[in-house]
mmCIF file of C-alpha atoms and ligand atoms in Angstrom:
data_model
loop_
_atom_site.group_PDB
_atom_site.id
_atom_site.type_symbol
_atom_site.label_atom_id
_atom_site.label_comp_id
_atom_site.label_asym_id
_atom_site.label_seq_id
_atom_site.Cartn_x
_atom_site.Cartn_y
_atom_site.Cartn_z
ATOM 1 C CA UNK G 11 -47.854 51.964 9.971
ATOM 2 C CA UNK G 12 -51.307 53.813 10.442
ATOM 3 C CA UNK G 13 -53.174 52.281 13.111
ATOM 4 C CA UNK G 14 -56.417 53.311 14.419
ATOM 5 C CA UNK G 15 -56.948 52.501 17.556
ATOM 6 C CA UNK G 16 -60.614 51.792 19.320
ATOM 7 C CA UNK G 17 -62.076 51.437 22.410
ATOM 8 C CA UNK G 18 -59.553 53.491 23.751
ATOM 9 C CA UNK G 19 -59.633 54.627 26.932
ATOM 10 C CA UNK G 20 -56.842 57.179 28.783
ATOM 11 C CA UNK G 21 -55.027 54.700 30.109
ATOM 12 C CA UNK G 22 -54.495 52.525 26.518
ATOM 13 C CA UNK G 23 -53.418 55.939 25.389
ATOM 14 C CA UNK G 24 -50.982 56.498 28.420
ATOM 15 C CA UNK G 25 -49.455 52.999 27.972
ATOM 16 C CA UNK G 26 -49.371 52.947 24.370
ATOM 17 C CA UNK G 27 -48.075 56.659 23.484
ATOM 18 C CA UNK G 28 -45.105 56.006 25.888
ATOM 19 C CA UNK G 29 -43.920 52.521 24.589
ATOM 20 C CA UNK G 30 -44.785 53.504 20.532
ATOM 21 C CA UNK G 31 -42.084 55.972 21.322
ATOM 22 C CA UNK G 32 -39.586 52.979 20.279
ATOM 23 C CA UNK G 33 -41.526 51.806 17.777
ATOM 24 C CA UNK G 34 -42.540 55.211 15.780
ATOM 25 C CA UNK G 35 -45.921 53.678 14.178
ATOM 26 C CA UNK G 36 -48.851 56.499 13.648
ATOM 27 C CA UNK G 37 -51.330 55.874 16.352
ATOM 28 C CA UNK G 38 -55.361 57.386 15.857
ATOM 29 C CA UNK G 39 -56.957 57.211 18.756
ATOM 30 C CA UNK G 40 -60.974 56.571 19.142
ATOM 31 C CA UNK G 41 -63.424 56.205 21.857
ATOM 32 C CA UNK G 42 -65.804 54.474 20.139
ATOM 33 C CA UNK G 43 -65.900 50.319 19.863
ATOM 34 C CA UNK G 44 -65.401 49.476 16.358
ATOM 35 C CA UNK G 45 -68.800 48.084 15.192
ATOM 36 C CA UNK G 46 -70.570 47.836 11.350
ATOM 37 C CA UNK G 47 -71.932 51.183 12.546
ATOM 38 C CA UNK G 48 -68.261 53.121 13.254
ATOM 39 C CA UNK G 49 -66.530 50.846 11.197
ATOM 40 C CA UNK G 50 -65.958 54.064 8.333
ATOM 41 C CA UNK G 51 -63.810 55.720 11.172
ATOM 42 C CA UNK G 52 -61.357 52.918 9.978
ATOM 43 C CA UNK G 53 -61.201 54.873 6.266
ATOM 44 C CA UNK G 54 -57.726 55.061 5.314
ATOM 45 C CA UNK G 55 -55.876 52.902 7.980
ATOM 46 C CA UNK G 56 -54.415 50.132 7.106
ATOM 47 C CA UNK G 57 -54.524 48.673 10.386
ATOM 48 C CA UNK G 58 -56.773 48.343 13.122
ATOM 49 C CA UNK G 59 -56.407 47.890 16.918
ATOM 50 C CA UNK G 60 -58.992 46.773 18.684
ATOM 51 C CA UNK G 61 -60.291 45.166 21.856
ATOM 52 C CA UNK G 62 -62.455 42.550 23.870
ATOM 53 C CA UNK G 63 -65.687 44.085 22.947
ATOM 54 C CA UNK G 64 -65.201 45.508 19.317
ATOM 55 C CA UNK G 65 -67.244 43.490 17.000
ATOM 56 C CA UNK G 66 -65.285 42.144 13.868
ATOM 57 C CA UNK G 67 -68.377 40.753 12.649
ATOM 58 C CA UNK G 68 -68.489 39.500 8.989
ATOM 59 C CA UNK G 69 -70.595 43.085 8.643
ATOM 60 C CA UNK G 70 -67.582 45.263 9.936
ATOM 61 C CA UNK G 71 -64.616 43.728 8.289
ATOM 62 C CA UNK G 72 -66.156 43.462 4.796
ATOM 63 C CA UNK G 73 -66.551 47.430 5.645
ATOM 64 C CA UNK G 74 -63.064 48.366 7.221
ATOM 65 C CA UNK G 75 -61.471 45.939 4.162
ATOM 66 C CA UNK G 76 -63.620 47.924 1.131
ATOM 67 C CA UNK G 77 -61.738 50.938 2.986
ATOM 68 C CA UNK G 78 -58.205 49.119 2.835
ATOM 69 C CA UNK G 79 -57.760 48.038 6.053
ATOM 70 C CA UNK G 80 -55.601 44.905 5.739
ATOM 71 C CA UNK G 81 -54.419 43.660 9.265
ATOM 72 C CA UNK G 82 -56.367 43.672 12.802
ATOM 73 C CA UNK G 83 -54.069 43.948 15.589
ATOM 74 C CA UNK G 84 -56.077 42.719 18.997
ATOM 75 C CA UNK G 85 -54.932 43.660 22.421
ATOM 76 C CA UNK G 86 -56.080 41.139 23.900
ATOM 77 C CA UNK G 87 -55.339 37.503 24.110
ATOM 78 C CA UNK G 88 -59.221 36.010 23.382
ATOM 79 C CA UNK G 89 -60.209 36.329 19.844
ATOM 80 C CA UNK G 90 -63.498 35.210 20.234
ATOM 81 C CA UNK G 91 -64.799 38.371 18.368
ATOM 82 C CA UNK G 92 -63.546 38.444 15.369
ATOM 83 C CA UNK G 93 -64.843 36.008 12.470
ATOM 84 C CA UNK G 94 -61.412 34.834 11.327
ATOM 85 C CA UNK G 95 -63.077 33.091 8.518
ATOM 86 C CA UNK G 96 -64.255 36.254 6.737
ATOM 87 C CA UNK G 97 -61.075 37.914 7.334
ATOM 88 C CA UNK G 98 -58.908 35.128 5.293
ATOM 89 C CA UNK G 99 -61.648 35.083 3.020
ATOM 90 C CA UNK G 100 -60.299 38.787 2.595
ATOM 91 C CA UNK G 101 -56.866 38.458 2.922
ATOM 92 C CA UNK G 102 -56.614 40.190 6.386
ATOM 93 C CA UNK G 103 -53.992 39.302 9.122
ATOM 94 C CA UNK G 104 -54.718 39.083 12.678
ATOM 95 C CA UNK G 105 -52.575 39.106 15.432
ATOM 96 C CA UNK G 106 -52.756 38.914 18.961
ATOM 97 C CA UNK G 107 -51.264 39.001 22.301
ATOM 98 C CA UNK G 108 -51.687 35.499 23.619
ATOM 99 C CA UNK G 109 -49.502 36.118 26.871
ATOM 100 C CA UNK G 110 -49.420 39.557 28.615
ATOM 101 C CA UNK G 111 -49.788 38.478 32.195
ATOM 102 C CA UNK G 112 -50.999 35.418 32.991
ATOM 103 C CA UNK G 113 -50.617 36.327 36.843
ATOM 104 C CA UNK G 114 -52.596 39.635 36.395
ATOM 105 C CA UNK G 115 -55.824 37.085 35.714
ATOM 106 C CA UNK G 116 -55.061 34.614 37.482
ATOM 107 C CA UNK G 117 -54.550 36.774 40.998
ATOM 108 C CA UNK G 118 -57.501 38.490 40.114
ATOM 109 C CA UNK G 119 -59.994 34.838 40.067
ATOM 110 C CA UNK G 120 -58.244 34.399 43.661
ATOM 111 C CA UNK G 121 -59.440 37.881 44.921
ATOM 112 C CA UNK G 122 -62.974 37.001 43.867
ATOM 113 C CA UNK G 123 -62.411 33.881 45.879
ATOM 114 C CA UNK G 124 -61.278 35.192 48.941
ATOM 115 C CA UNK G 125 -63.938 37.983 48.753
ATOM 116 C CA UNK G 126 -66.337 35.302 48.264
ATOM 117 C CA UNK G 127 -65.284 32.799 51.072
ATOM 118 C CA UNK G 128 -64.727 35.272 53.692
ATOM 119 C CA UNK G 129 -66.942 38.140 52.973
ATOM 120 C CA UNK G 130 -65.103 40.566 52.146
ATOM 121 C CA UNK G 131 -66.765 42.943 50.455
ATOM 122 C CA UNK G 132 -69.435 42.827 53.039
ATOM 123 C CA UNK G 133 -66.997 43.200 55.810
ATOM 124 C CA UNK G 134 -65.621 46.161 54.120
ATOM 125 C CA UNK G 135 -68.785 48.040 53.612
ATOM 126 C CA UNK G 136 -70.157 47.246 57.502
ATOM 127 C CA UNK G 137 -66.707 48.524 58.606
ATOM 128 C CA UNK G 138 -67.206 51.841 56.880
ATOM 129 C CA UNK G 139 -70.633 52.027 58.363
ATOM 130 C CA UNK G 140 -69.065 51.315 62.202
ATOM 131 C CA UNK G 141 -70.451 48.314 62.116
ATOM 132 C CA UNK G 142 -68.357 45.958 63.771
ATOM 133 C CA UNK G 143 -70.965 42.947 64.048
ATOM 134 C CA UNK G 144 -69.920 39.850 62.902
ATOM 135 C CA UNK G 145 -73.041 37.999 61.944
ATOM 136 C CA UNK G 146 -73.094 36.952 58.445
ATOM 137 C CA UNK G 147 -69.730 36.909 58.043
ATOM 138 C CA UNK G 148 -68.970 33.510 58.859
ATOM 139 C CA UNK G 149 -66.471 32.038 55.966
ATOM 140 C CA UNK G 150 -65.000 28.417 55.134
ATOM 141 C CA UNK G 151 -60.913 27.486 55.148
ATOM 142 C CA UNK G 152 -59.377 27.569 51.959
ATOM 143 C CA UNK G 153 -57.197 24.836 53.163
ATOM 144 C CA UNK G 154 -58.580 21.404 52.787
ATOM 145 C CA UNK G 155 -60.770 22.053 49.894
ATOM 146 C CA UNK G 156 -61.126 20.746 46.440
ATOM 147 C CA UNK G 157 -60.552 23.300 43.792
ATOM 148 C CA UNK G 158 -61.707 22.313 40.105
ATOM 149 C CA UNK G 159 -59.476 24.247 37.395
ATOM 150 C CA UNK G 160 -61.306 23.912 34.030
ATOM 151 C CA UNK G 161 -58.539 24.995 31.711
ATOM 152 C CA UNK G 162 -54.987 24.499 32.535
ATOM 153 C CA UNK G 163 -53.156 26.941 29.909
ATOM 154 C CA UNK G 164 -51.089 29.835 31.069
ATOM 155 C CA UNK G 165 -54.053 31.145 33.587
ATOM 156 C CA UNK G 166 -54.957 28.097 34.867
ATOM 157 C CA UNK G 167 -51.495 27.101 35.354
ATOM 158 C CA UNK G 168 -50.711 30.112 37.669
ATOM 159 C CA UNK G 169 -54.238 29.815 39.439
ATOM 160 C CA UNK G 170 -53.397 26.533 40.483
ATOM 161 C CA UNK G 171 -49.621 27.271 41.905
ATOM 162 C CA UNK G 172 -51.692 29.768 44.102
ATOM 163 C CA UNK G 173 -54.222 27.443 44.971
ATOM 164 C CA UNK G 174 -51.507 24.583 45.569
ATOM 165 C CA UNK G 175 -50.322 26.964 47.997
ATOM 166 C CA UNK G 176 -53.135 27.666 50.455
ATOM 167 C CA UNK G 177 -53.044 23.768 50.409
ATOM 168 C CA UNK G 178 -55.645 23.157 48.150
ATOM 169 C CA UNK G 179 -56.845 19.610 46.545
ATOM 170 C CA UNK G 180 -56.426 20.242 42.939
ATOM 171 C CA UNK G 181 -59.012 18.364 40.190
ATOM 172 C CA UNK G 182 -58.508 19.986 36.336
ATOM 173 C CA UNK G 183 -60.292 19.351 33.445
ATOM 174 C CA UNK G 184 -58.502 20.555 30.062
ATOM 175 C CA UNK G 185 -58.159 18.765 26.473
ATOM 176 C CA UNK G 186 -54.794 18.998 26.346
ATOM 177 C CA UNK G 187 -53.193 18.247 29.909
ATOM 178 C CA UNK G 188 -50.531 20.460 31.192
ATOM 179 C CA UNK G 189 -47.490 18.824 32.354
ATOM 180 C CA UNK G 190 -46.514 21.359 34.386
ATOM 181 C CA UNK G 191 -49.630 20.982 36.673
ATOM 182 C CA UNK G 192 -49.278 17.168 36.658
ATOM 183 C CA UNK G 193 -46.108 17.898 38.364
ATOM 184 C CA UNK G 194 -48.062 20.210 40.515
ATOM 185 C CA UNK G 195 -49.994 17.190 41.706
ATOM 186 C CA UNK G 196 -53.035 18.241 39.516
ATOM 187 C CA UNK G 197 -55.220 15.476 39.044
ATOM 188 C CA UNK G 198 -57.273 15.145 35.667
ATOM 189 C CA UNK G 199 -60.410 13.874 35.662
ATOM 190 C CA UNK G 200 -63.670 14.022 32.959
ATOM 191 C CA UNK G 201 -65.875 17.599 33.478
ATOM 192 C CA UNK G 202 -68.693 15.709 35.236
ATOM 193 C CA UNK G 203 -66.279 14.621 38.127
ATOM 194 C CA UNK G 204 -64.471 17.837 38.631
ATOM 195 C CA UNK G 205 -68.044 19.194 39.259
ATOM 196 C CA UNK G 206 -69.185 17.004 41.034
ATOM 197 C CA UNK G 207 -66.053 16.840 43.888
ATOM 198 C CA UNK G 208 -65.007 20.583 43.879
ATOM 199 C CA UNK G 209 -65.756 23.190 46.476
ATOM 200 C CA UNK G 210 -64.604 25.925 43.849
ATOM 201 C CA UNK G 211 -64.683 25.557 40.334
ATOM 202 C CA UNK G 212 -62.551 28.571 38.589
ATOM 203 C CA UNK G 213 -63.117 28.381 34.397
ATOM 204 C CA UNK G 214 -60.261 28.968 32.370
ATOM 205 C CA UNK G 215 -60.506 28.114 29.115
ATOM 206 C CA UNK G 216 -61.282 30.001 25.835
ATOM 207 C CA UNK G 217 -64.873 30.591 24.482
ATOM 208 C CA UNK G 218 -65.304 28.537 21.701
ATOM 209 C CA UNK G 219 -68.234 26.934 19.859
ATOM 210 C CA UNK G 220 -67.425 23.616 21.804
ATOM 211 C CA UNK G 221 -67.265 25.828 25.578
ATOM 212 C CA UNK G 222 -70.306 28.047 24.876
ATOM 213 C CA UNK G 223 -72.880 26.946 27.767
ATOM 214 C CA UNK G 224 -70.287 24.720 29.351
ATOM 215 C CA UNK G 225 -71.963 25.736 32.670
ATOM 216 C CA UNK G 226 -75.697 25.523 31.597
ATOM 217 C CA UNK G 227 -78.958 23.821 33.557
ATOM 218 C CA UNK G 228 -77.846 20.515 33.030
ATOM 219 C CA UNK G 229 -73.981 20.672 34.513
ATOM 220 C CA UNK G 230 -75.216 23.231 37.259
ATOM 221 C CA UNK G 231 -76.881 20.171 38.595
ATOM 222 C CA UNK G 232 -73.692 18.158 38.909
ATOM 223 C CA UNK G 233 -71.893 21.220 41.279
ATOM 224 C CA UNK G 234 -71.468 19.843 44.550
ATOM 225 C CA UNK G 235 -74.629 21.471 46.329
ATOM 226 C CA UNK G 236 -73.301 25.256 47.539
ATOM 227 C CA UNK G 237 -70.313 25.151 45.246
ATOM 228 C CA UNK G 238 -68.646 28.165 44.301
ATOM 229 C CA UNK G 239 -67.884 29.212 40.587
ATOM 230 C CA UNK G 240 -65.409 31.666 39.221
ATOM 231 C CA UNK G 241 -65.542 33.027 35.487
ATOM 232 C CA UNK G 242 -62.908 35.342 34.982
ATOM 233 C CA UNK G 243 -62.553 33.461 31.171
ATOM 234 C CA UNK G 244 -65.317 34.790 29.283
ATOM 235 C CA UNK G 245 -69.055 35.552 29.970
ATOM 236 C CA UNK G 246 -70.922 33.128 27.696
ATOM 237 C CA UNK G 247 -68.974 30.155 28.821
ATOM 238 C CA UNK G 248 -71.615 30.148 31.376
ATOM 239 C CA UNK G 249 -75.608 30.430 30.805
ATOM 240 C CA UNK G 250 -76.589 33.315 32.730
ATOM 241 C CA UNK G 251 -80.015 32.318 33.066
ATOM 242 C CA UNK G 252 -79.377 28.700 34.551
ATOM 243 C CA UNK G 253 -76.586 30.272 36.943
ATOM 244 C CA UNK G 254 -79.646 32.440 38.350
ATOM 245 C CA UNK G 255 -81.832 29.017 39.000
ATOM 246 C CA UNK G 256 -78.827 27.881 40.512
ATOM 247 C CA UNK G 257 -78.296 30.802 43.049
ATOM 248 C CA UNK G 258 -81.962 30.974 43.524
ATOM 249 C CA UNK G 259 -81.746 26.972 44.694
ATOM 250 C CA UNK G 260 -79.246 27.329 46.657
ATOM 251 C CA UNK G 261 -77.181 24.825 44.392
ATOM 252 C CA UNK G 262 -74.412 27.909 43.594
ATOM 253 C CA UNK G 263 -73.571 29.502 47.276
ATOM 254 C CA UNK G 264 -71.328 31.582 45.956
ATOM 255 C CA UNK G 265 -70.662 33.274 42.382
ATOM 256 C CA UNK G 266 -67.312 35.507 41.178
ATOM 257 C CA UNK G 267 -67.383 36.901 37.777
ATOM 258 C CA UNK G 268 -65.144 39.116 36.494
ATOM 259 C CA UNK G 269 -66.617 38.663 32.943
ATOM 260 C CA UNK G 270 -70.780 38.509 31.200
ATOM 261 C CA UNK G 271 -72.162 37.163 28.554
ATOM 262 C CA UNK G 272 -73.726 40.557 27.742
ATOM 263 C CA UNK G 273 -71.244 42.665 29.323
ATOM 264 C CA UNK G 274 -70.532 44.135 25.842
ATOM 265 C CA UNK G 275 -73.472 47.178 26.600
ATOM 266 C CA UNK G 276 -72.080 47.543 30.171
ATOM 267 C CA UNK G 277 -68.671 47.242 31.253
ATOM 268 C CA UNK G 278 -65.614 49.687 30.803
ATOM 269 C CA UNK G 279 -68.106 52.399 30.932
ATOM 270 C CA UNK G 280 -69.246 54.461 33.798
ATOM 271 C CA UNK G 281 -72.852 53.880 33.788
ATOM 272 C CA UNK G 282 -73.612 55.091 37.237
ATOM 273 C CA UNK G 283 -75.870 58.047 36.256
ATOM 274 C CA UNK G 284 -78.308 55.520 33.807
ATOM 275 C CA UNK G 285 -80.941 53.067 34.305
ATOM 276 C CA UNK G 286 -79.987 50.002 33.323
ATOM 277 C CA UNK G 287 -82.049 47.760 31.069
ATOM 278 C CA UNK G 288 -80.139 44.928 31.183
ATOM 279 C CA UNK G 289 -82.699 42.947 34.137
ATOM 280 C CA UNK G 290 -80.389 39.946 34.229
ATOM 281 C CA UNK G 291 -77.600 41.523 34.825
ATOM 282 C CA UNK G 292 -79.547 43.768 38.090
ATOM 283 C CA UNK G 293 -80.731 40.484 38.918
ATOM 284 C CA UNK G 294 -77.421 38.799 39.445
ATOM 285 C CA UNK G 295 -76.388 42.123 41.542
ATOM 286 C CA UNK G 296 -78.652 41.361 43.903
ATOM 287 C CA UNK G 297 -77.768 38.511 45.289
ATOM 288 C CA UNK G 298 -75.674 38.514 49.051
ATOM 289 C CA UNK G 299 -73.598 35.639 47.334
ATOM 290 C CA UNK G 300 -72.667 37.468 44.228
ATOM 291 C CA UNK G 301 -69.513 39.549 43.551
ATOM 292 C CA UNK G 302 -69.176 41.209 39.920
ATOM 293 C CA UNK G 303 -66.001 42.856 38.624
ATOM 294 C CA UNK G 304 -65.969 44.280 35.173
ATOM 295 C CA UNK G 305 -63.416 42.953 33.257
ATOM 296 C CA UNK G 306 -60.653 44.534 35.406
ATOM 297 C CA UNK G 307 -58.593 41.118 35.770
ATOM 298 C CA UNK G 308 -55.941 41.921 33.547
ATOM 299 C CA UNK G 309 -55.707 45.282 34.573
ATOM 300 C CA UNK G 310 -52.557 46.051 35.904
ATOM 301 C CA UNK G 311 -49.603 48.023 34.861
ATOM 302 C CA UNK G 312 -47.708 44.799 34.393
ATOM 303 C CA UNK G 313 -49.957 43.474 31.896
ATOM 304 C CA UNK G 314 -50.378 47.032 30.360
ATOM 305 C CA UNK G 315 -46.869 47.572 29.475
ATOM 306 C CA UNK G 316 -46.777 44.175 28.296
ATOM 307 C CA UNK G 317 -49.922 44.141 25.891
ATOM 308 C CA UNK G 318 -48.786 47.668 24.714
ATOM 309 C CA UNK G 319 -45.423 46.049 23.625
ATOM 310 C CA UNK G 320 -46.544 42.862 21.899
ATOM 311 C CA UNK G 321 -49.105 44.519 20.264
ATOM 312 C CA UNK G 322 -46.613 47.365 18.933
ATOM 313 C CA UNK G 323 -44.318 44.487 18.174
ATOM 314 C CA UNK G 324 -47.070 42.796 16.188
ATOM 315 C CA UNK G 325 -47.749 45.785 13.907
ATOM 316 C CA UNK G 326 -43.856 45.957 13.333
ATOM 317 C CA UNK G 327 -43.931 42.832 12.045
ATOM 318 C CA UNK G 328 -46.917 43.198 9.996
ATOM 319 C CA UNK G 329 -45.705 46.203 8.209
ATOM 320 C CA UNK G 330 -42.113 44.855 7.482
ATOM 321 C CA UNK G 331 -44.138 41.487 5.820
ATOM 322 C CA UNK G 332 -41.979 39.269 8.508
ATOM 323 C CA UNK G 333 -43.547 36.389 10.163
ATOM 324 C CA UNK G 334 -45.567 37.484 13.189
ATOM 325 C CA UNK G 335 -45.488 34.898 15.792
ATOM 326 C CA UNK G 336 -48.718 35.707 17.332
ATOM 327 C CA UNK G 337 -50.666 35.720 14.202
ATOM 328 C CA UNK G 338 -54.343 34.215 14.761
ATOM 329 C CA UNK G 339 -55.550 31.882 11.803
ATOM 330 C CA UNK G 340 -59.000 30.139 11.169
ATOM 331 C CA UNK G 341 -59.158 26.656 12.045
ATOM 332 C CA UNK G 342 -58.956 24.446 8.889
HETATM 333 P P1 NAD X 15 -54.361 29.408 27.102
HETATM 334 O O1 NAD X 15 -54.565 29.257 25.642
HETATM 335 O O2 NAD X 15 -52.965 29.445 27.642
HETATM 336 O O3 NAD X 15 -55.146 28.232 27.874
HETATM 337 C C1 NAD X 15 -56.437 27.838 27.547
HETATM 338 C C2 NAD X 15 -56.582 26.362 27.952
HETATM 339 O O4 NAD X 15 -57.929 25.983 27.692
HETATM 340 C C3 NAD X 15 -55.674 25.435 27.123
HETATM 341 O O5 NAD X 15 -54.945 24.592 27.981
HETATM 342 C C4 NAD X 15 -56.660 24.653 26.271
HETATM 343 O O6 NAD X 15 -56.242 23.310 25.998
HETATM 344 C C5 NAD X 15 -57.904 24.678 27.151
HETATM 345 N N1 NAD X 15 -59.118 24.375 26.395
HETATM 346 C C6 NAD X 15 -59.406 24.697 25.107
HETATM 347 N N2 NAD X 15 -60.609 24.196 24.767
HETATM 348 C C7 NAD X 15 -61.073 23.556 25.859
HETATM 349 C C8 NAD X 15 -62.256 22.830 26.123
HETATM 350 N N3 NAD X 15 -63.191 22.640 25.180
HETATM 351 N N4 NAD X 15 -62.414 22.291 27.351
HETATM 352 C C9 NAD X 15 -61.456 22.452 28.314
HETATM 353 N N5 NAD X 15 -60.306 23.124 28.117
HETATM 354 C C10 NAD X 15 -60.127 23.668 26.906
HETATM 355 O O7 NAD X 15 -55.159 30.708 27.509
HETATM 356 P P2 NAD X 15 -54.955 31.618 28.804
HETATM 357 O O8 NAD X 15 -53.943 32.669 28.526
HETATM 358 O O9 NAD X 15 -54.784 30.745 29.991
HETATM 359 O O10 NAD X 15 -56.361 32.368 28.860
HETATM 360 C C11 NAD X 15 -57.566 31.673 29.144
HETATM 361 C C12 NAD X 15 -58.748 32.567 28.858
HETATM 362 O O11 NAD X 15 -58.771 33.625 29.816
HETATM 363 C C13 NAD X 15 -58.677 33.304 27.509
HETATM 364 O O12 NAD X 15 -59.205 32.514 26.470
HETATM 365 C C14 NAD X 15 -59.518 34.533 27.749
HETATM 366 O O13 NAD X 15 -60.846 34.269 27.332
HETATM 367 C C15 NAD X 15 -59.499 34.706 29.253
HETATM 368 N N6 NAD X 15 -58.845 35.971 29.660
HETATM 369 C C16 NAD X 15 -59.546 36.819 30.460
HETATM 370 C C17 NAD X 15 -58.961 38.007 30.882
HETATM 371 C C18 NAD X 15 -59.677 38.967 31.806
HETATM 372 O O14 NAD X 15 -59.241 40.130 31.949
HETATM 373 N N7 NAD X 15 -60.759 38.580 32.468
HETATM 374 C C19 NAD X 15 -57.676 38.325 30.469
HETATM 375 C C20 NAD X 15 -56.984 37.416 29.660
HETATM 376 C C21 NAD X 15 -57.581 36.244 29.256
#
C-alpha cells in the first residue's frame, strides 16, 4: 500500500524503514503535520499515517478523501484528533495502536513524580553549578502516601503496580473498574473523594467530550491543599488556566505534565532559537514547582518498535480487506 507518512521525524523514519522491511508497503515520508492546509500532500495515497498532533478535522479529511485517500492509520493510541464521524460519513477506516507500551508512559508519570517530590531537576542543575547546598531541596516519602489513579486501563494499571510498590495507598477513579487493580488492593471511590484524600493524583484516562476540563476551577478546589497532579494523558483534560490559580494559591504544590492543551504549536519541535507567544505556557515554566516534558513519555525504543509494527500490521490488514483488530469506529 502507499502510505504517506506525516509528522515524521528521523527517528519514525529509522524505526519504521527497518521494520517495513517485512512488510514491503511504500512509505512517503513528510515533515509537515497533516492539516486542511498540507492536506494536498496526501494526493494520490491511499493511506495516511499520522500522529498526536495532525489535525483530521472534518476540513482535512473531506480534502485527503476528494484525493482518494481511504484509510488513516494513527501511530498512536489516543484518537482524540480525528473526527471519526466525518470519516464514516466518507467511508474511511481508521486504525490505531491502542497498546505499544503501556510501561513506557506509565514509568515516565513516575519520573515526573520523583523529580517533583525530591527535586530533582533542581538538584541536578545546582550540582552542575558546584553547588552543593541543600536548602530548598527538602522532599516528602513516597511511602505512606495516598496516590489517586484517575483511569485504570493499561497505563493506569502499570502506574499503580509501581506505585503499590514504593508502598503507596492506592484510591482510583475509572468507569469501568479494573479487576486487576482491585486485586492490587486499589480502592474505588467517586472523583470528588479521590481528590479530596490523595497526595498525588496521576490522570489516565482518554480525552473525551465527558473528560475535557475534568481538572477545572471547581475540582482544583477539592485537591487536598498542596497536592500534586500528573497529566501525562492528554493536555486539555486539565484547564490550564485554573491549574495556574491553583499554583498561584498554593492549592497545587507541585505540577508534572508531560502533555498541554496547546502543545500542538510547541512540542516535538526545537523552538529554542524563537520567542514564544504562547504566555500561558511561559507562565507555567516559571514556576519552582513545575516540571514540563514534551510529550516524550512514550518515547522509548520499546514502544517504537512496537508502534512501528502494529501500525505496519494495521495497513496490512487494511490493504488485504481483512478485519483489522485495532480499527477505531464512531460511537453510535
Ligand atoms: P486505556 O483505554 O487502556 O485506559 C483508559 C481508561 O480510562 C479505561 O479504563 C477507561 O474506562 C477510563 N475512562 C474512560 N472514560 C473515563 C472517564 N470519563 N472517567 C474516568 N475514566 C475513564 O488507555 P491507556 O492505554 O491506559 O492510555 C490512557 C491515555 O494515555 C490515552 O488515552 C492517551 O491519551 C494517553 N497516552 C499518552 C501518551 C504519552 O506519550 N504521553 C502515550 C500513550 C497514551
Amino acid at each position: 500500500m502507499k502510505v504517506a507518512v506525516f509528522s515524521t521525524k528521523s527517528y519514525d523514519r529509522q524505526f519504521f524503514e527497518a521494520i517495513n522491511a517485512d512488510y514491503g508497503h511504500e512509505l512517503t515520508f513528510f515533515e509537515p503535520r497533516l492539516t486542511p492546509e498540507t492536506a494536498v500532500l496526501a494526493e494520490g495515497f491511499p493511506c495516511v499515517c499520522v500522529f498526536i498532533n495532525d489535525r483530521l478535522s472534518e476540513e482535512t479529511l473531506r480534502t485527503i478523501a476528494s484525493h482518494g485517500t481511504q484509510y488513516i492509520a494513527l501511530r498512536c493510541a489516543g484518537f482524540n484528533n480525528v473526527d471519526l464521524k466525518v470519516a464514516a460519513e466518507l467511508g474511511m477506516k481508521v486504525v490505531r495502536v491502542p497498546a505499544y507500551s503501556p510501561y513506557a508512559v506509565a514509568e515516565h508519570a513516575v519520573g515526573l513524580v520523583l523529580m517533583l517530590n525530591r527535586k530533582l531537576y533542581r538538584a541536578y542543575n545546582r550540582v552542575r553549578d558546584d553547588d552543593f547546598s541543600l536548602d530548598g531541596l527538602l522532599g516528602f516519602d513516597l511511602h505512606g502516601c495516598t496516590v489517586g489513579v484517575v483511569g485504570t486501563g493499561k497505563i493506569g494499571q502499570c502506574f499503580a503496580q509501581i506505585m503499590k510498590g514504593f508502598g503507596c495507598y492506592l484510591l482510583a477513579y475509572d468507569i469501568h473498574p479494573n479487576p486487576a487493580c482491585v486485586e492490587l488492593g486499589v480502592k474505588y471511590v467517586a472523583l470528588p473523594e479521590l481528590l479530596a484524600n490523595s497526595d498525588v493524583v496521576s490522570l489516565h484516562c482518554p480525552l473525551f467530550p465527558e473528560t475535557y476540563h475534568m481538572i477545572n476551577e471547581q475540582t482544583l478546589q477539592l485537591f487536598k491543599r498542596g497536592a500534586m497532579l500528573i497529566n501525562t494523558s492528554r493536555g486539555a483534560l486539565i484547564d490550564t488556566h485554573a491549574v495556574i490559580g491553583a499554583i498561584k494559591s498554593g492549592q497545587i504544590g507541585y505540577l508534572g505534565i508531560d502533555v498541554y492543551e496547546e502543545e500542538e504549536e510547541l512540542f516535538f519541535e526545537d523552538l529554542s532559537d524563537t520567542v514564544i507567544q504562547d504566555d500561558t505556557f511561559q507562565l507555567l515554566q516559571s514556576y519552582p514547582n513545575v516540571v514540563i516534558t514534551a510529550h516524550q513519555a512514550f518515547f522509548t525504543r520499546n514502544a517504537l518498535t512496537n508502534i512501528a509494527n502494529t501500525t505496519l500490521a494495521n495497513i496490512r490488514d487494511l490493504a488485504a480487506g481483512t478485519p483489522c483488530p485495532n480499527e477505531v469506529k464512531a460511537p453510535a
